[in-house]
PDB file of C-alpha atoms in Angstrom:
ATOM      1  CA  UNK A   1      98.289  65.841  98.906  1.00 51.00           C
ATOM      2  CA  UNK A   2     100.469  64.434 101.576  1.00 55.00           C
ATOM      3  CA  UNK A   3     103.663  65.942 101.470  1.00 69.00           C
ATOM      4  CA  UNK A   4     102.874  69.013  99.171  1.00 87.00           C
ATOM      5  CA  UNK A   5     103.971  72.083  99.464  1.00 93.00           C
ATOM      6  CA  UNK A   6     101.598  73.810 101.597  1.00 97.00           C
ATOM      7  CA  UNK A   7      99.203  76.118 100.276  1.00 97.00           C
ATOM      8  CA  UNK A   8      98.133  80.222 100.515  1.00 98.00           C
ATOM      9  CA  UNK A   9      95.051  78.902 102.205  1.00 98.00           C
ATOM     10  CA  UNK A  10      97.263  76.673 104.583  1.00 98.00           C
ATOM     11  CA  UNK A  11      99.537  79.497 105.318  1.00 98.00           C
ATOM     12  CA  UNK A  12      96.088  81.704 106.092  1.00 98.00           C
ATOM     13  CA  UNK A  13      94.970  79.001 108.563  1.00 98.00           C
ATOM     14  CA  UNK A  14      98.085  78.667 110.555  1.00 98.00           C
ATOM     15  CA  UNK A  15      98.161  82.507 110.747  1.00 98.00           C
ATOM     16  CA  UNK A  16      94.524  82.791 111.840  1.00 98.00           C
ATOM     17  CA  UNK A  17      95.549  79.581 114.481  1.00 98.00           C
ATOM     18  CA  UNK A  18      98.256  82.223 115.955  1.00 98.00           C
ATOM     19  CA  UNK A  19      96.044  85.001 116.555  1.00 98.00           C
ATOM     20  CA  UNK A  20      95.000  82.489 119.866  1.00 98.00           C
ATOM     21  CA  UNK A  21      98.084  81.730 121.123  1.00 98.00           C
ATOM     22  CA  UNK A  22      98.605  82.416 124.305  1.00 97.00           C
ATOM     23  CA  UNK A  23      94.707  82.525 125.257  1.00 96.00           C
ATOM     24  CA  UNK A  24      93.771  79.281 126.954  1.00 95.00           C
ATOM     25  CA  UNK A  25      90.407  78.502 128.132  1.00 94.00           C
ATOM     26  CA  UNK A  26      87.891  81.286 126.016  1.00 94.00           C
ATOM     27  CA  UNK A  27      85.528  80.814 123.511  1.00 94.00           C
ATOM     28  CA  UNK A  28      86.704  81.113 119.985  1.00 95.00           C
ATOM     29  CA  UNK A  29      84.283  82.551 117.449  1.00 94.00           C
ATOM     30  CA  UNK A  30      85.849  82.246 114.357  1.00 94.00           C
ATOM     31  CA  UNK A  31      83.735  83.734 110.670  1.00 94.00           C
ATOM     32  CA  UNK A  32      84.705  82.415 107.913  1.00 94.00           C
ATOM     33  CA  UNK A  33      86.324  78.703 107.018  1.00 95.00           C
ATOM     34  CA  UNK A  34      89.966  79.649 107.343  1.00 97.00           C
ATOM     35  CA  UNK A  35      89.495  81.620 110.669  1.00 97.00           C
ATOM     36  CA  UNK A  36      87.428  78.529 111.753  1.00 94.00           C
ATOM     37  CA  UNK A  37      89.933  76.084 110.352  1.00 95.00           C
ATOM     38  CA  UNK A  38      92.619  78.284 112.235  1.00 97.00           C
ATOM     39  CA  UNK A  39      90.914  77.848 115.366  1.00 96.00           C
ATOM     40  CA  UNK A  40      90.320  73.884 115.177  1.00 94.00           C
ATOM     41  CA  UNK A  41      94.121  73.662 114.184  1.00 96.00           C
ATOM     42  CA  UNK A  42      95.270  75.522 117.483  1.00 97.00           C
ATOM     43  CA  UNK A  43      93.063  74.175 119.694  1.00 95.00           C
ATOM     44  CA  UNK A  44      93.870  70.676 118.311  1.00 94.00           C
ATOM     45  CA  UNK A  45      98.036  71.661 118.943  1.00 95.00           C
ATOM     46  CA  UNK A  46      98.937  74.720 121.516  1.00 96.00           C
ATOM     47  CA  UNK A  47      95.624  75.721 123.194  1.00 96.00           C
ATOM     48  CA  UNK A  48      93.720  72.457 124.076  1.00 94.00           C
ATOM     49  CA  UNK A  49      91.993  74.252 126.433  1.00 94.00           C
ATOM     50  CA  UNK A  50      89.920  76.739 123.747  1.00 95.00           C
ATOM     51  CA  UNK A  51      86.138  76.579 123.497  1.00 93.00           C
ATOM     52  CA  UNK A  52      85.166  76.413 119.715  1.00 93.00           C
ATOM     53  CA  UNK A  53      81.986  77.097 117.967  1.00 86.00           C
ATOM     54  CA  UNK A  54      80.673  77.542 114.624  1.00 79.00           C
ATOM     55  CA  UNK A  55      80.146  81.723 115.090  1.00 70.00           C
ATOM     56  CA  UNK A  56      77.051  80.665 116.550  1.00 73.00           C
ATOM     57  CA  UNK A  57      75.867  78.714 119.452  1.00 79.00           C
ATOM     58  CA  UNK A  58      77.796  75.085 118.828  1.00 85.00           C
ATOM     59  CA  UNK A  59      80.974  74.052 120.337  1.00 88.00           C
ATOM     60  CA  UNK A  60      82.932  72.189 118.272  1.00 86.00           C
ATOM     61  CA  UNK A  61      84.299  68.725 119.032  1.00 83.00           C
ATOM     62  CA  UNK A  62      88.384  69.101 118.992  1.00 82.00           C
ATOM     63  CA  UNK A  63      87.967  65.639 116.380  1.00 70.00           C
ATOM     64  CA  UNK A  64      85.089  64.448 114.176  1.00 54.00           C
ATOM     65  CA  UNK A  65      83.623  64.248 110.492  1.00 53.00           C
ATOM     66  CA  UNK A  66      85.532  67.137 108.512  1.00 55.00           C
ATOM     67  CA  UNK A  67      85.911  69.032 111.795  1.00 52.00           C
ATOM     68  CA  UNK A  68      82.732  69.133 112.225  1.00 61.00           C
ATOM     69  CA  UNK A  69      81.436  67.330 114.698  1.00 78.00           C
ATOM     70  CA  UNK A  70      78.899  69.277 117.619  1.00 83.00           C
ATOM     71  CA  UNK A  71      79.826  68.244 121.169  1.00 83.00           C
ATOM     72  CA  UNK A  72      77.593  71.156 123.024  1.00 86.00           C
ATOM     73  CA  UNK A  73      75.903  74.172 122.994  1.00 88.00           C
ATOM     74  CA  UNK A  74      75.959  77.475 124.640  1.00 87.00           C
ATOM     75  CA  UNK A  75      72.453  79.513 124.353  1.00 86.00           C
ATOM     76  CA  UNK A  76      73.398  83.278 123.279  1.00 82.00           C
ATOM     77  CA  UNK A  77      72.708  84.599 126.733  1.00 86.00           C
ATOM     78  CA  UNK A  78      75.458  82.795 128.015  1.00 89.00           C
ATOM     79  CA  UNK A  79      77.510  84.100 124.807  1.00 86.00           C
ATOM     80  CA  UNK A  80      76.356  87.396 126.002  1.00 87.00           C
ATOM     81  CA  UNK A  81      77.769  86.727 129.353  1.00 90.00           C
ATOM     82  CA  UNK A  82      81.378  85.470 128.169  1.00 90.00           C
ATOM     83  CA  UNK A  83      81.670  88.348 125.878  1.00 89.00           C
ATOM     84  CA  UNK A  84      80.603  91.030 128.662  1.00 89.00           C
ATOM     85  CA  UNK A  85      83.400  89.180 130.977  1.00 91.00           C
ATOM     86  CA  UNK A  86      85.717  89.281 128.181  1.00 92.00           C
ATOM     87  CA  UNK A  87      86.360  85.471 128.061  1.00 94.00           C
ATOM     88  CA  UNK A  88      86.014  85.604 124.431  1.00 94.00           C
ATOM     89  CA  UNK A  89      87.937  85.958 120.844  1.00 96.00           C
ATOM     90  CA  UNK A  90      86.363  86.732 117.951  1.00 96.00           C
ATOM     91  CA  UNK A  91      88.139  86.841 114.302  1.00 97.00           C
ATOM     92  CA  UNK A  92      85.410  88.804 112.419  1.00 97.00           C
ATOM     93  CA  UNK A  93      85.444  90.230 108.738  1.00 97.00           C
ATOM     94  CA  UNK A  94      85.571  93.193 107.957  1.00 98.00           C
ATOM     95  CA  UNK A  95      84.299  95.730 104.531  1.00 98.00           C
ATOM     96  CA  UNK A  96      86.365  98.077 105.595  1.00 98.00           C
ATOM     97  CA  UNK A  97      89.570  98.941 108.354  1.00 98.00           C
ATOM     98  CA  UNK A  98      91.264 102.327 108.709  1.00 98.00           C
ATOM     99  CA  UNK A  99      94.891 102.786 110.125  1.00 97.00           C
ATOM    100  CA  UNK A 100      93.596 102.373 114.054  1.00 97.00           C
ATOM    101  CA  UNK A 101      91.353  99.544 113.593  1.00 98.00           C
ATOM    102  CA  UNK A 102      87.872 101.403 112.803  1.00 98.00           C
ATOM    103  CA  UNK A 103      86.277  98.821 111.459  1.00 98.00           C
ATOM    104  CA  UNK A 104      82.636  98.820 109.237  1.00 98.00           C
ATOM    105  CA  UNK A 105      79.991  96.076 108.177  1.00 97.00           C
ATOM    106  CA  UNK A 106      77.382  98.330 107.700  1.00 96.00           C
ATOM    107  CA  UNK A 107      77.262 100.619 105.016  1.00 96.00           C
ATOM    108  CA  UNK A 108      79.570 101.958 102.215  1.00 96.00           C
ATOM    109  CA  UNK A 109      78.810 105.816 101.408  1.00 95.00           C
ATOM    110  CA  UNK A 110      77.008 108.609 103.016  1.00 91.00           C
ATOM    111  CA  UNK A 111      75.478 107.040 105.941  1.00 86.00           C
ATOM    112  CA  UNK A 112      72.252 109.643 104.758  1.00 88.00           C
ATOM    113  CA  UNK A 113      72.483 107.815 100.883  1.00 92.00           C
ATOM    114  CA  UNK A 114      74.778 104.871 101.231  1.00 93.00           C
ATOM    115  CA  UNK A 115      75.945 103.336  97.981  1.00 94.00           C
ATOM    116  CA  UNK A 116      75.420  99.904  99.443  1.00 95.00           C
ATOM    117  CA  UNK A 117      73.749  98.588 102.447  1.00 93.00           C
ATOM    118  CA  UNK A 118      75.779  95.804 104.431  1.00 95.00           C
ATOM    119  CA  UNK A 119      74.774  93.301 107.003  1.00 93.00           C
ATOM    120  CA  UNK A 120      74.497  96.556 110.091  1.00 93.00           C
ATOM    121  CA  UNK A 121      76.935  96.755 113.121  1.00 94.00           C
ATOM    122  CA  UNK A 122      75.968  93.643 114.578  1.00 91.00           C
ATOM    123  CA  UNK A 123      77.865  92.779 117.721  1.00 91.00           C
ATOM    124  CA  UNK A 124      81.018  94.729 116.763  1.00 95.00           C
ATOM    125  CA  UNK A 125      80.791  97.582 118.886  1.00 93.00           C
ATOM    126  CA  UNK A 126      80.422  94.930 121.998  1.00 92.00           C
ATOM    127  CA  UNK A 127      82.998  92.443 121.101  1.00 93.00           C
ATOM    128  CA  UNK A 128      85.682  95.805 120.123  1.00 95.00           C
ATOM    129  CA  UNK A 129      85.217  96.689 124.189  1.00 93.00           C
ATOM    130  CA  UNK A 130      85.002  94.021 125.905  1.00 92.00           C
ATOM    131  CA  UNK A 131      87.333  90.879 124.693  1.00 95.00           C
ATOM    132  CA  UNK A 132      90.171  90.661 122.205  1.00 96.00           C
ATOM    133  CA  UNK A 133      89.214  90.741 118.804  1.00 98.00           C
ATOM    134  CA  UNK A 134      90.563  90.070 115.277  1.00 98.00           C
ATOM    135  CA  UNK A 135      90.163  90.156 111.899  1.00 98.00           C
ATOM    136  CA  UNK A 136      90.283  87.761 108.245  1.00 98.00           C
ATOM    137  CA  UNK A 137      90.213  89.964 105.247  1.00 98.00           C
ATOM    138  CA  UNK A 138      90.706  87.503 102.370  1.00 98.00           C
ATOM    139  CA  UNK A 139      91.101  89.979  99.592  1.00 98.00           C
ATOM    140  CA  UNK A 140      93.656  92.372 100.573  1.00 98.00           C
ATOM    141  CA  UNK A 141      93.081  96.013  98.703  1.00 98.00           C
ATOM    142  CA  UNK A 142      91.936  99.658  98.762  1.00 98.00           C
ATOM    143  CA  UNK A 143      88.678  99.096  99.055  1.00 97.00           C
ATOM    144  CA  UNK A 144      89.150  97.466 102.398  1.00 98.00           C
ATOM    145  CA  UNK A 145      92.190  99.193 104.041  1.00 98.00           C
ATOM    146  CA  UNK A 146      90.783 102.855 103.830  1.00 98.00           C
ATOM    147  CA  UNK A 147      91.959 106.323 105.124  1.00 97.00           C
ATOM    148  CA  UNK A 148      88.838 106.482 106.826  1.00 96.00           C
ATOM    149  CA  UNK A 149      86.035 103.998 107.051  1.00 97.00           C
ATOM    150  CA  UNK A 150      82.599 105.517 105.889  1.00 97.00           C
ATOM    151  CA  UNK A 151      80.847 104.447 109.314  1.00 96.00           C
ATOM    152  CA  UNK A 152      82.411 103.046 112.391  1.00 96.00           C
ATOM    153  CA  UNK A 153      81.120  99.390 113.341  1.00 97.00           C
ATOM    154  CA  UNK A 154      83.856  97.907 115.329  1.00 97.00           C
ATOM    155  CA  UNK A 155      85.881 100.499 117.425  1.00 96.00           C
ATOM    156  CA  UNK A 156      89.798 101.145 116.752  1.00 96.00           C
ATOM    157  CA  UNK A 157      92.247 101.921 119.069  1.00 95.00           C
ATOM    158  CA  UNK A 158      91.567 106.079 119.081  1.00 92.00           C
ATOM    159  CA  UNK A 159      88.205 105.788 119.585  1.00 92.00           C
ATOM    160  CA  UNK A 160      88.422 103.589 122.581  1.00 92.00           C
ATOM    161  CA  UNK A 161      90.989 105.876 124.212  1.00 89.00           C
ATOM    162  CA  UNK A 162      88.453 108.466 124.552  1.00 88.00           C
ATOM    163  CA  UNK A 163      86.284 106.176 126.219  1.00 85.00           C
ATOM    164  CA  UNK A 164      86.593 105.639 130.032  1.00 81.00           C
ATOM    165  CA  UNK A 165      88.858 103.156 131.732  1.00 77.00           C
ATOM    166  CA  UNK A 166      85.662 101.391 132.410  1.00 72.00           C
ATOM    167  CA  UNK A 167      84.571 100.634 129.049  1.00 74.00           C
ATOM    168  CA  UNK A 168      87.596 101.285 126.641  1.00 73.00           C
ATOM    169  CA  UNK A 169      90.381  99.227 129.666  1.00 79.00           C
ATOM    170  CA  UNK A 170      88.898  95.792 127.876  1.00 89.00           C
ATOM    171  CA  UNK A 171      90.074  96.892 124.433  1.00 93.00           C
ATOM    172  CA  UNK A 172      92.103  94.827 122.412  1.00 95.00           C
ATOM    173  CA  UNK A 173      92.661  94.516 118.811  1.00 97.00           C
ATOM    174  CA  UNK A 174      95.266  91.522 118.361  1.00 97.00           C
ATOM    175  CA  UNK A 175      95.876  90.794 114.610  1.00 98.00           C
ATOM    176  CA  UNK A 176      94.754  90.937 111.105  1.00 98.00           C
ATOM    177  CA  UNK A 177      95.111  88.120 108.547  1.00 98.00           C
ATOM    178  CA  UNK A 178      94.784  88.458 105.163  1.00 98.00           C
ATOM    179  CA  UNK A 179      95.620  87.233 101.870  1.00 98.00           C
ATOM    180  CA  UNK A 180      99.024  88.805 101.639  1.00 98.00           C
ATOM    181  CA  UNK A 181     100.213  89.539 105.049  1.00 98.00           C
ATOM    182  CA  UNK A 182      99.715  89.083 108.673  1.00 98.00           C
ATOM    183  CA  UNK A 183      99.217  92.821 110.652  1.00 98.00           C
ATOM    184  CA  UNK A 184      98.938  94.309 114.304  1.00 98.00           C
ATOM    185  CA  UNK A 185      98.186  97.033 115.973  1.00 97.00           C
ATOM    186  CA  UNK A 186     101.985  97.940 117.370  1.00 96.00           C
ATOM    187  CA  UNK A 187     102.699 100.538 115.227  1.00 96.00           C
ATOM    188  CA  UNK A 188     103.096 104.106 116.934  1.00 96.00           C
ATOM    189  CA  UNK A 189     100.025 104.561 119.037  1.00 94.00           C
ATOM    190  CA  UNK A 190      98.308 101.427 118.051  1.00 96.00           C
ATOM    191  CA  UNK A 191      98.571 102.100 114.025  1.00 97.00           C
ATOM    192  CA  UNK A 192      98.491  99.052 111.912  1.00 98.00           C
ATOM    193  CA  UNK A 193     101.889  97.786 111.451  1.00 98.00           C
ATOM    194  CA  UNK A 194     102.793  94.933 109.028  1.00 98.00           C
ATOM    195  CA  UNK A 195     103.573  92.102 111.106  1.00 98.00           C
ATOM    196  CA  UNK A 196     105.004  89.167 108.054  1.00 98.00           C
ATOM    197  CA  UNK A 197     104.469  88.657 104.274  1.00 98.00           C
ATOM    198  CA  UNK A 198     103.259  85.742 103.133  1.00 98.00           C
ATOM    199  CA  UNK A 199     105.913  83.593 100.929  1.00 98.00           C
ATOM    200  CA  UNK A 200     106.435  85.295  97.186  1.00 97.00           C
ATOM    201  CA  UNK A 201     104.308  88.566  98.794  1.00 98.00           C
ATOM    202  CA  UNK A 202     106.826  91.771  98.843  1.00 97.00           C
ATOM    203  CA  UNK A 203     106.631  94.862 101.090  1.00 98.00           C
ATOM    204  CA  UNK A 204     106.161  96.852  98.635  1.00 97.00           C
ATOM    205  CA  UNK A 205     103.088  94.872  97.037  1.00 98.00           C
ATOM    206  CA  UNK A 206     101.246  95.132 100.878  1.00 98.00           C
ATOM    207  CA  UNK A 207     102.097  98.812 100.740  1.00 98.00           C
ATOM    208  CA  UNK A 208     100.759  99.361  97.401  1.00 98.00           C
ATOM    209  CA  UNK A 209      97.157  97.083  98.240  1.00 98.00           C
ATOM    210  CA  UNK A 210      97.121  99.653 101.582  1.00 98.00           C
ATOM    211  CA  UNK A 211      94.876 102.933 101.570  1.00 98.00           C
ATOM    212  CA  UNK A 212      97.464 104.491 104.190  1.00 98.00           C
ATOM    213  CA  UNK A 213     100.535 104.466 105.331  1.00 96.00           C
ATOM    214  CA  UNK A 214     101.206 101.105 107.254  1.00 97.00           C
ATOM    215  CA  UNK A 215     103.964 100.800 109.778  1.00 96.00           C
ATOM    216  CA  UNK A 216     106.548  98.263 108.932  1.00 96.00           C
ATOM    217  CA  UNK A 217     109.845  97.380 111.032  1.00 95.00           C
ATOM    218  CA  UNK A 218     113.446  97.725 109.077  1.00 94.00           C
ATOM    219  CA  UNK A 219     113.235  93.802 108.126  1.00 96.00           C
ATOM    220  CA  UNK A 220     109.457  92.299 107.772  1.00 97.00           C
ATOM    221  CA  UNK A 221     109.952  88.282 108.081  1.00 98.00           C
ATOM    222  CA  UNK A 222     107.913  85.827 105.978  1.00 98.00           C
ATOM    223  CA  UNK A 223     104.930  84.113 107.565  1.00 98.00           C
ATOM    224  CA  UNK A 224     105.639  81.135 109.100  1.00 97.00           C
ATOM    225  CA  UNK A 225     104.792  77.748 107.421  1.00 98.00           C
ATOM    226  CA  UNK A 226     102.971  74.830 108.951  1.00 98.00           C
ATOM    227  CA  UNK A 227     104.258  72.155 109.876  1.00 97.00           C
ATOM    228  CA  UNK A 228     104.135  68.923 108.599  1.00 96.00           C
ATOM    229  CA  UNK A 229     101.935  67.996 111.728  1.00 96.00           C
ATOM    230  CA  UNK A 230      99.772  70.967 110.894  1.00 97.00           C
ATOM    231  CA  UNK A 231      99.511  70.104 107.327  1.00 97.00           C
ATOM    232  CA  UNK A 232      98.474  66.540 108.112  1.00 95.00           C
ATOM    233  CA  UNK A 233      95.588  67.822 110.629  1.00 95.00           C
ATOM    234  CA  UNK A 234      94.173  70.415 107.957  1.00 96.00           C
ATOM    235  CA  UNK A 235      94.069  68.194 105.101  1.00 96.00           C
ATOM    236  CA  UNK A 236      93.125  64.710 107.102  1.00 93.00           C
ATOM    237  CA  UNK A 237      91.336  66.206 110.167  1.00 92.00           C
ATOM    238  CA  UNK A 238      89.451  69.094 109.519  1.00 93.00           C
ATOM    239  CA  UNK A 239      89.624  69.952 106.142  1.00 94.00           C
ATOM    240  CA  UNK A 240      89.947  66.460 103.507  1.00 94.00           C
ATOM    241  CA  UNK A 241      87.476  68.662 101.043  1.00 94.00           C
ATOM    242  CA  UNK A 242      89.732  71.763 100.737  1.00 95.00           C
ATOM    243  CA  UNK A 243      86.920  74.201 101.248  1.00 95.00           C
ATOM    244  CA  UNK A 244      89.888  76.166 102.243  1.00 97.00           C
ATOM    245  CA  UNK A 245      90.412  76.581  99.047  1.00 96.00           C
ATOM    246  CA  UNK A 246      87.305  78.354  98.431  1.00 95.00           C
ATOM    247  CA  UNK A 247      87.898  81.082 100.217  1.00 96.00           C
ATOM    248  CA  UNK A 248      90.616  82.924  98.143  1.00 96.00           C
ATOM    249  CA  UNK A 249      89.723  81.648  94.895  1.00 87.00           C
TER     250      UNK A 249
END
């Protein structure tokens, strides 16, 4: 594939690699293979100094087999004790967002008779207050980008105003990445705000896969593409099976 044009799922993992600019030395805890593959790409280019592991309790060797290869381990209590000092960044999933970053895993209905039963809260409500957090929703739509979410798993931006400066002062929501468009929070008082569109993705066509009414500025820029450098890392380095693939298919 060397010198192809670069793919959706390339474009996903150099998007996913941004949402850690900027962050140095924290532990990365990506879900999924493109958030994972994002976070192998920018620690292997602009943050050397980021702390990768498998959403578990393996780092990740910045080189190896695939991407793959373990170099140490950090037991969860000492996970527990980055993410309570906020030296962690998380790109979870997510069955559901609303317009302030509500986010739910848990359950969609009536929390009293739920139509379907998802994996529970988890950690979200602890990662959502103390340490940045983002998200990778690889099928952009309705179902997903709600009005409201039917029960609150991750907190949004409203919800951790009304908190106290001691809990809801570590909040941070930093971006969503998706199959169509990159988003933030920077719209007026933290709504979602479209951020780029991936190449041959319109406005319009984000709008229209968007349960509410998303913030966009006058001109919305394309996503950026990766480089040739980054191509050559995701294709030789960490990814030669395309498993990236995978995920959008």
């Amino acid at each position: 594939m060397s010198g192809a044009e670069p793919t959706l799922a390339e474009i996903c993992v150099v998007a996913c690699a941004e949402a850690w600019r900027g962050d140095g030395a924290v532990l990365a805890s990506p879900m999924g293979i493109i958030p994972s593959l994002g976070a192998r790409l920018a620690q292997l280019t602009f943050e050397p100094d980021l702390l990768v592991t498998d959403g578990e309790a393996t780092v990740l060797a910045p080189a190896g087999d695939g991407g793959r290869l373990a170099e140490g381990w950090v037991p969860f209590r000492d996970v527990f004790t980055l993410l309570a000092a906020g030296k962690r960044h998380i790109m979870m999933g997510a069955s559901q967002l609303d317009q302030y970053g509500n986010q739910n895993i848990s359950c969609i209905g009536d929390w009293a008779r739920p139509k379907a039963q998802l994996i529970g809260v988890r950690g979200a409500p602890g990662n959502t207050v103390n340490h940045p957090v983002s998200y990778w929703v690889p099928r952009h739509s309705r179902r997903v980008f709600v009005e409201h979410v039917d029960m609150v798993s991750g907190v949004g931006y409203r919800r951790a105003a009304s908190l106290s400066a001691a809990i809801g002062g570590f909040h941070e929501l930093r971006m969503v990445v998706t199959n169509l468009a990159v988003l933030d929070f920077g719209g007026q008082e933290h709504a979602m705000r479209l951020r780029s569109v991936h190449p041959g993705v319109s406005v319009s066509a984000v709008a229209d896969a968007t349960g509410f009414v998303l913030a966009a500025p006058l001109q919305v820029p394309q996503t950026r593409l990766p480089t040739e450098a980054e191509l050559t890392i995701i294709r030789a380095q960490l990814d030669p099976d395309s498993r990236r693939d995978q995920e959008l298919a």
